[in-house]
XYZ file of C-alpha atoms in Angstrom:
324
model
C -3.544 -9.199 3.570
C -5.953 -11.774 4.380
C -7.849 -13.454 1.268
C -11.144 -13.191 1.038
C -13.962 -15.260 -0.128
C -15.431 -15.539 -3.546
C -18.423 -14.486 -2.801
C -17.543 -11.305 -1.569
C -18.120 -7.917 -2.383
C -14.424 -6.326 -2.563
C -14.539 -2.138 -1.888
C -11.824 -0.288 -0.390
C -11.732 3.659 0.291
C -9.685 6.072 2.618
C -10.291 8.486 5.447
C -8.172 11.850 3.881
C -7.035 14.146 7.029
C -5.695 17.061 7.268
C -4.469 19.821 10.614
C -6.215 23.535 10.382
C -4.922 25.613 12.926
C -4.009 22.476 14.910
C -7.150 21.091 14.525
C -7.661 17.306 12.815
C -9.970 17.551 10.049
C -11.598 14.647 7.302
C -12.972 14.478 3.837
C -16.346 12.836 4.350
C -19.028 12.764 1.226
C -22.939 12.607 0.458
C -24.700 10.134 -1.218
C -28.257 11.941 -2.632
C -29.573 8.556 -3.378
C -29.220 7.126 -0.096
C -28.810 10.962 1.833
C -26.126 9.563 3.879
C -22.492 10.798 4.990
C -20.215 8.477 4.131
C -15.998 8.422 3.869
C -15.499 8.075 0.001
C -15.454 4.492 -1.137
C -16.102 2.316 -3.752
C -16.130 -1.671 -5.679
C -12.998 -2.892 -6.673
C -12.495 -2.996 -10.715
C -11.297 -6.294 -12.729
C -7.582 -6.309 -12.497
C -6.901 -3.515 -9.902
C -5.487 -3.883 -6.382
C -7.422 -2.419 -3.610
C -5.114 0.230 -2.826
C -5.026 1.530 -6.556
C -8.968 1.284 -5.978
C -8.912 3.270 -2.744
C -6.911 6.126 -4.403
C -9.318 6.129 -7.379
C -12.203 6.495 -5.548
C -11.373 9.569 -3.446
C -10.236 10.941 -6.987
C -13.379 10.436 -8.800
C -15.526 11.734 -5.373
C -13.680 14.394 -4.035
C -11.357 15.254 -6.717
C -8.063 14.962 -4.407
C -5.106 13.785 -5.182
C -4.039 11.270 -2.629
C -1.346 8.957 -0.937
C -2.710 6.482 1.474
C -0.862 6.089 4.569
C -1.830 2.906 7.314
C -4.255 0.673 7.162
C -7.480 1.548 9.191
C -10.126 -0.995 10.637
C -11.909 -3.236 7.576
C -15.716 -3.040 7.707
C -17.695 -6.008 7.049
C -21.769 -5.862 6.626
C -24.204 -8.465 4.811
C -25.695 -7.185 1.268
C -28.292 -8.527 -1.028
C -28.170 -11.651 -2.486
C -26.678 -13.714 0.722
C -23.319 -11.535 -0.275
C -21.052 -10.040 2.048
C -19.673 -6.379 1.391
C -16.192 -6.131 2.587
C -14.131 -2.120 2.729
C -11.250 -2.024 3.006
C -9.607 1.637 4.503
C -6.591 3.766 4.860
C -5.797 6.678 6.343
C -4.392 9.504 3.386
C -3.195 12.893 3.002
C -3.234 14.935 -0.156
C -0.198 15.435 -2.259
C 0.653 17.233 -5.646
C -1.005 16.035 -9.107
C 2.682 16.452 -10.380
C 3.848 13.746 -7.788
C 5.633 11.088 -9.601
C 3.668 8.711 -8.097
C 0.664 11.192 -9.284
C 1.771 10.769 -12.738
C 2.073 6.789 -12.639
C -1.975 7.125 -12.021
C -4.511 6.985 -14.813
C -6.525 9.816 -15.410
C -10.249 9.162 -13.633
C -13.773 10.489 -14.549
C -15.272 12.720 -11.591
C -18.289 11.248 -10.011
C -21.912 12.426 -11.370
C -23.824 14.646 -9.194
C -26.367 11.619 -8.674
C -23.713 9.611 -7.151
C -21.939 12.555 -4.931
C -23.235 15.688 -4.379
C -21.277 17.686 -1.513
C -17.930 16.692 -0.250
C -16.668 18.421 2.862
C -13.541 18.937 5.360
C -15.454 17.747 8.680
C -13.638 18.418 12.171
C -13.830 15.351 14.419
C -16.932 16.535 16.713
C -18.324 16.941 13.310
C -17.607 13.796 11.617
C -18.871 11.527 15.156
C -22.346 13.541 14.623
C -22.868 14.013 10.616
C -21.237 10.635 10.009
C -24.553 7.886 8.935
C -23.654 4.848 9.939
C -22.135 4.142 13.483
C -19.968 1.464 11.712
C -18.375 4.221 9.668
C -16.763 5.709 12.781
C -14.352 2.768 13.312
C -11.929 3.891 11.160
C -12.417 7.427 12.365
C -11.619 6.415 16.144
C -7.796 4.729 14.897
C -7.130 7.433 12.808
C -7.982 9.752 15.450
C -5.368 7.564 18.122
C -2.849 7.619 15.476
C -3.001 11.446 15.313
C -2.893 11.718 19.074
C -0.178 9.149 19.762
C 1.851 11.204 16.750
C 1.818 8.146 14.496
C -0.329 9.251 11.525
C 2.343 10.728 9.240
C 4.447 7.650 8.859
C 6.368 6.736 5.067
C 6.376 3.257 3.392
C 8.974 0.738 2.293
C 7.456 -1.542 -0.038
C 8.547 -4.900 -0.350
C 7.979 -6.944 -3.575
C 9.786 -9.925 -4.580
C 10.114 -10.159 -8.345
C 7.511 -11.321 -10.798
C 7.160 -14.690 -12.064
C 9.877 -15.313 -14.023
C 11.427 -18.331 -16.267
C 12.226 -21.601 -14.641
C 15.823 -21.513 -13.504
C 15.968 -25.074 -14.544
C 15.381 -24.120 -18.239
C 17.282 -20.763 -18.597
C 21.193 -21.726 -19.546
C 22.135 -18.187 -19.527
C 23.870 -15.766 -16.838
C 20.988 -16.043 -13.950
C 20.882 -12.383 -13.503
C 19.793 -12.117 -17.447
C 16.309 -14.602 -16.637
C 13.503 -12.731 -17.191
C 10.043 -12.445 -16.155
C 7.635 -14.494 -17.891
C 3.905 -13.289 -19.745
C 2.447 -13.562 -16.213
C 4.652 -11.945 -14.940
C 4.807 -8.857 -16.821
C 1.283 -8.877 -16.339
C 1.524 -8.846 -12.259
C 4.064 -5.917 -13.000
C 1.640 -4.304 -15.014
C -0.890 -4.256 -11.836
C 1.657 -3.076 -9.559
C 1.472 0.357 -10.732
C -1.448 1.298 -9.644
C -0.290 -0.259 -5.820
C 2.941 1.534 -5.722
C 1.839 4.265 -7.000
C -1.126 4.465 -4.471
C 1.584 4.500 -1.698
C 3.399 7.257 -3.124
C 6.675 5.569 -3.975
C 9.054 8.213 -5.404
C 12.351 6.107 -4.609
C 13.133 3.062 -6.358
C 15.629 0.399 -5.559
C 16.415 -3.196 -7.095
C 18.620 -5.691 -6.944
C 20.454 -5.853 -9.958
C 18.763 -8.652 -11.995
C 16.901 -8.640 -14.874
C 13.930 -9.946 -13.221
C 13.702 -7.968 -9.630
C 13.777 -5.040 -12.390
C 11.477 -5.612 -14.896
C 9.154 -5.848 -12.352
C 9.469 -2.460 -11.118
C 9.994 -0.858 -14.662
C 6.497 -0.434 -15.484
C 6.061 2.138 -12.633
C 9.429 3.782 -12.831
C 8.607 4.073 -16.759
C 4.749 5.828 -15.542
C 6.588 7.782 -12.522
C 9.876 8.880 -14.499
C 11.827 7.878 -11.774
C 15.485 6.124 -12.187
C 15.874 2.591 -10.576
C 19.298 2.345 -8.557
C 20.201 -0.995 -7.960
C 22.116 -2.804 -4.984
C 24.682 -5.299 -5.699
C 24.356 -6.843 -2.233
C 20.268 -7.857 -3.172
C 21.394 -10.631 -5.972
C 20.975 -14.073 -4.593
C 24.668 -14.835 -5.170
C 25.634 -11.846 -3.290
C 23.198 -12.764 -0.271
C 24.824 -16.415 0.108
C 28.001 -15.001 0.280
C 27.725 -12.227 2.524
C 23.631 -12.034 3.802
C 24.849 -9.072 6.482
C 25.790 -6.845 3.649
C 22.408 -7.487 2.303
C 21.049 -6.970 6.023
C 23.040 -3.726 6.309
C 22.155 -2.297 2.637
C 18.534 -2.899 3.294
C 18.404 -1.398 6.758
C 19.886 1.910 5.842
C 16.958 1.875 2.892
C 14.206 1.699 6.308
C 15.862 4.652 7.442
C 15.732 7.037 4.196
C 12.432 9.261 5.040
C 10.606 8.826 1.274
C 8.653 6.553 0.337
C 10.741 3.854 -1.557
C 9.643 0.648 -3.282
C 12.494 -2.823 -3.236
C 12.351 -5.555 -5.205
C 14.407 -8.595 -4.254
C 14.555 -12.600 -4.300
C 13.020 -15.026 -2.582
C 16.219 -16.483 -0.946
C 16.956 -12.877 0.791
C 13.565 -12.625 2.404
C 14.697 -13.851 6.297
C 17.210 -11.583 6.107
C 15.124 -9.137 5.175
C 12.175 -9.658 6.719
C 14.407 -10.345 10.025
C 15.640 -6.505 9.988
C 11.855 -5.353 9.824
C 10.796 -7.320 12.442
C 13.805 -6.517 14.542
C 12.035 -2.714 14.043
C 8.805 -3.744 15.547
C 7.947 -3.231 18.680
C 4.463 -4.651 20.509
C 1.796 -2.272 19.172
C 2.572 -2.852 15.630
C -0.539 -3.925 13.655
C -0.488 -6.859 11.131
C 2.186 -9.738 10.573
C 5.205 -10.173 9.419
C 5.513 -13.243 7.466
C 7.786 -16.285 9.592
C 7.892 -18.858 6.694
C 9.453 -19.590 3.429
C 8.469 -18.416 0.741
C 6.988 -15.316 2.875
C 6.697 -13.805 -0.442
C 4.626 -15.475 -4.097
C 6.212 -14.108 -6.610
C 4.887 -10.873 -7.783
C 3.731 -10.687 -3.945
C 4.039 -7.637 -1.888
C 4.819 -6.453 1.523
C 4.655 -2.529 2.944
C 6.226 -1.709 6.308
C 4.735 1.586 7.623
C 7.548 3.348 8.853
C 8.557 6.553 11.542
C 11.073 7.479 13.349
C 11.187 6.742 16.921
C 13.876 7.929 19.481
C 16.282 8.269 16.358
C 15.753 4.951 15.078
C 12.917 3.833 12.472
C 10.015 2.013 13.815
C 7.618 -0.131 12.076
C 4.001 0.406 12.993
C 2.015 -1.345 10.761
C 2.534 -4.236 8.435
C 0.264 -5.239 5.103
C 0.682 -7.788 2.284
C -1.278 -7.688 -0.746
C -0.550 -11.139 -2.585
C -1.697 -12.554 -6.014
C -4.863 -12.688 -8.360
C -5.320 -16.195 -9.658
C -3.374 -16.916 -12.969
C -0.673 -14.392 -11.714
């Protein structure tokens, strides 16, 4: 995901859908104090990914319970001060408050009536009309081609490498036992909310200390089990990488939604079975250059299944804060 600059205004929100009687229908909210229609949205809190901030906002407006799905057009529009206000969206669908990735979340305040006072399911004829601003329908139109072209209910496999952790150099111990360092367990702190935004209810690490204590935070919040794959280590990849090719492409076939953490060294091989499952209308970049990953960093592949075989059709990275 592109970094943006300091002076911006960071806000991210998502375009919930749902099919009535075959008919495509979103969430859209009003704002009294400006009497607009709007998609729910809102500013991006200190230490919180924009995902995590997406979810929570459509929580505290609408009271859903969400998972967002593919990234949907950015908006972009001058504000006071010389600043530049900057939304990210996703498309979302709701899912069970007793999801484990539900449970990860932390609990959120509703909105006060001053802030949001009518939220409604709007069908798409309705939306293009009651929807304010014209910019607002950006996001509307892809969602809308996704549902058409039979794209919109895709899964995720999220790609993280492991957190910082201690400099090889100075840990004399088994490799596999070097852990993450203060940073680090702060990055997998953060990633909680992320995963967690994305639905994640699988799991899966390599088998070192470090590629798990970064997802143990959100397994611990979810109550899910982390299974591990011998074939992720590093020493396992220099040996035999194709095992670690094979292992990793039967995990992009599994239909939940499953986060990976790995090390840097296995990224190509990795990264080379994704890309070998995109096809010329995928939207965003795969990374083609060492360390395609920071530690701590973040990759999710938006997944279906096309002509029996999964298909990437959208790619996103969401990278580091500074200090992390």
């Amino acid at each position: 995901m592109k970094v943006e600059p300091a002076e911006a205004v960071l806000a991210a929100g998502a375009l919930v859908w749902r099919v009535r009687k075959g008919e495509l229908q979103i969430l859209a909210v009003h704002r009294p104090r400006y009497d607009d229609w709007s998609w729910p949205k809102g500013k991006l809190d200190i230490g919180e990914t924009l995902p995590a901030c997406a979810v929570r906002e459509v929580a505290e407006e609408t009271g859903q319970v969400i998972e967002l799905g593919q990234p949907l057009p950015t908006l972009r529009y001058p504000i006071a001060g010389g600043k530049v206000k900057i939304v990210r969206y996703w498309a979302a669908h709701v899912i069970s408050p007793e999801s484990p990735a539900a449970l990860a979340r932390e609990a959120v305040k509703d909105a006060s009536k001053n802030e949001i006072d009518s939220v409604k399911w709007l069908t798409v004829d309705e939306a293009r009309h009651l929807i304010t601003f014209h910019d607002d329908l950006r996001p509307l139109e892809r969602l809308i081609d996704e549902y058409e072209a039979g794209r919109l209910r895709s899964r995720v496999l999220i790609l993280t490498r492991h957190a910082r952790a201690k400099r090889r150099k100075a840990w004399r111990d088994n490799d596999l036992e070097r852990p993450i360092t203060k940073g680090g367990k702060v990055r997998a702190r953060e990633l909680v909310g992320l995963f967690a935004a994305f639905g994640a209810s699988k799991v899966t690490s390599s088998p070192a200390l470090r590629c798990l204590q970064t997802l143990e935070p959100y397994a611990e919040a979810a109550g899910l089990p982390i299974r591990t794959i011998a074939s992720f280590t590093e020493p396992a990849h220099a040996k035999q990488p194709e095992r670690t090719a094979k292992a990793f492409r039967e995990l992009l076939g599994k239909k939940r939604d499953r986060v990976v953490s790995v090390h840097r060294p296995t990224l190509p091989t990795i990264v080379k079975v994704l890309r070998e499952h995109t096809s010329s209308k995928t939207r965003g970049a795969l990374p083609r250059t060492m360390p395609y990953l920071p530690a701590g960093g973040v990759l999710i592949a938006h997944v279906i299944d096309h002509e029996g075989q999964p298909r990437v059709i959208a790619v996103e990275t969401h990278l580091l804060r500074p200090g992390l």
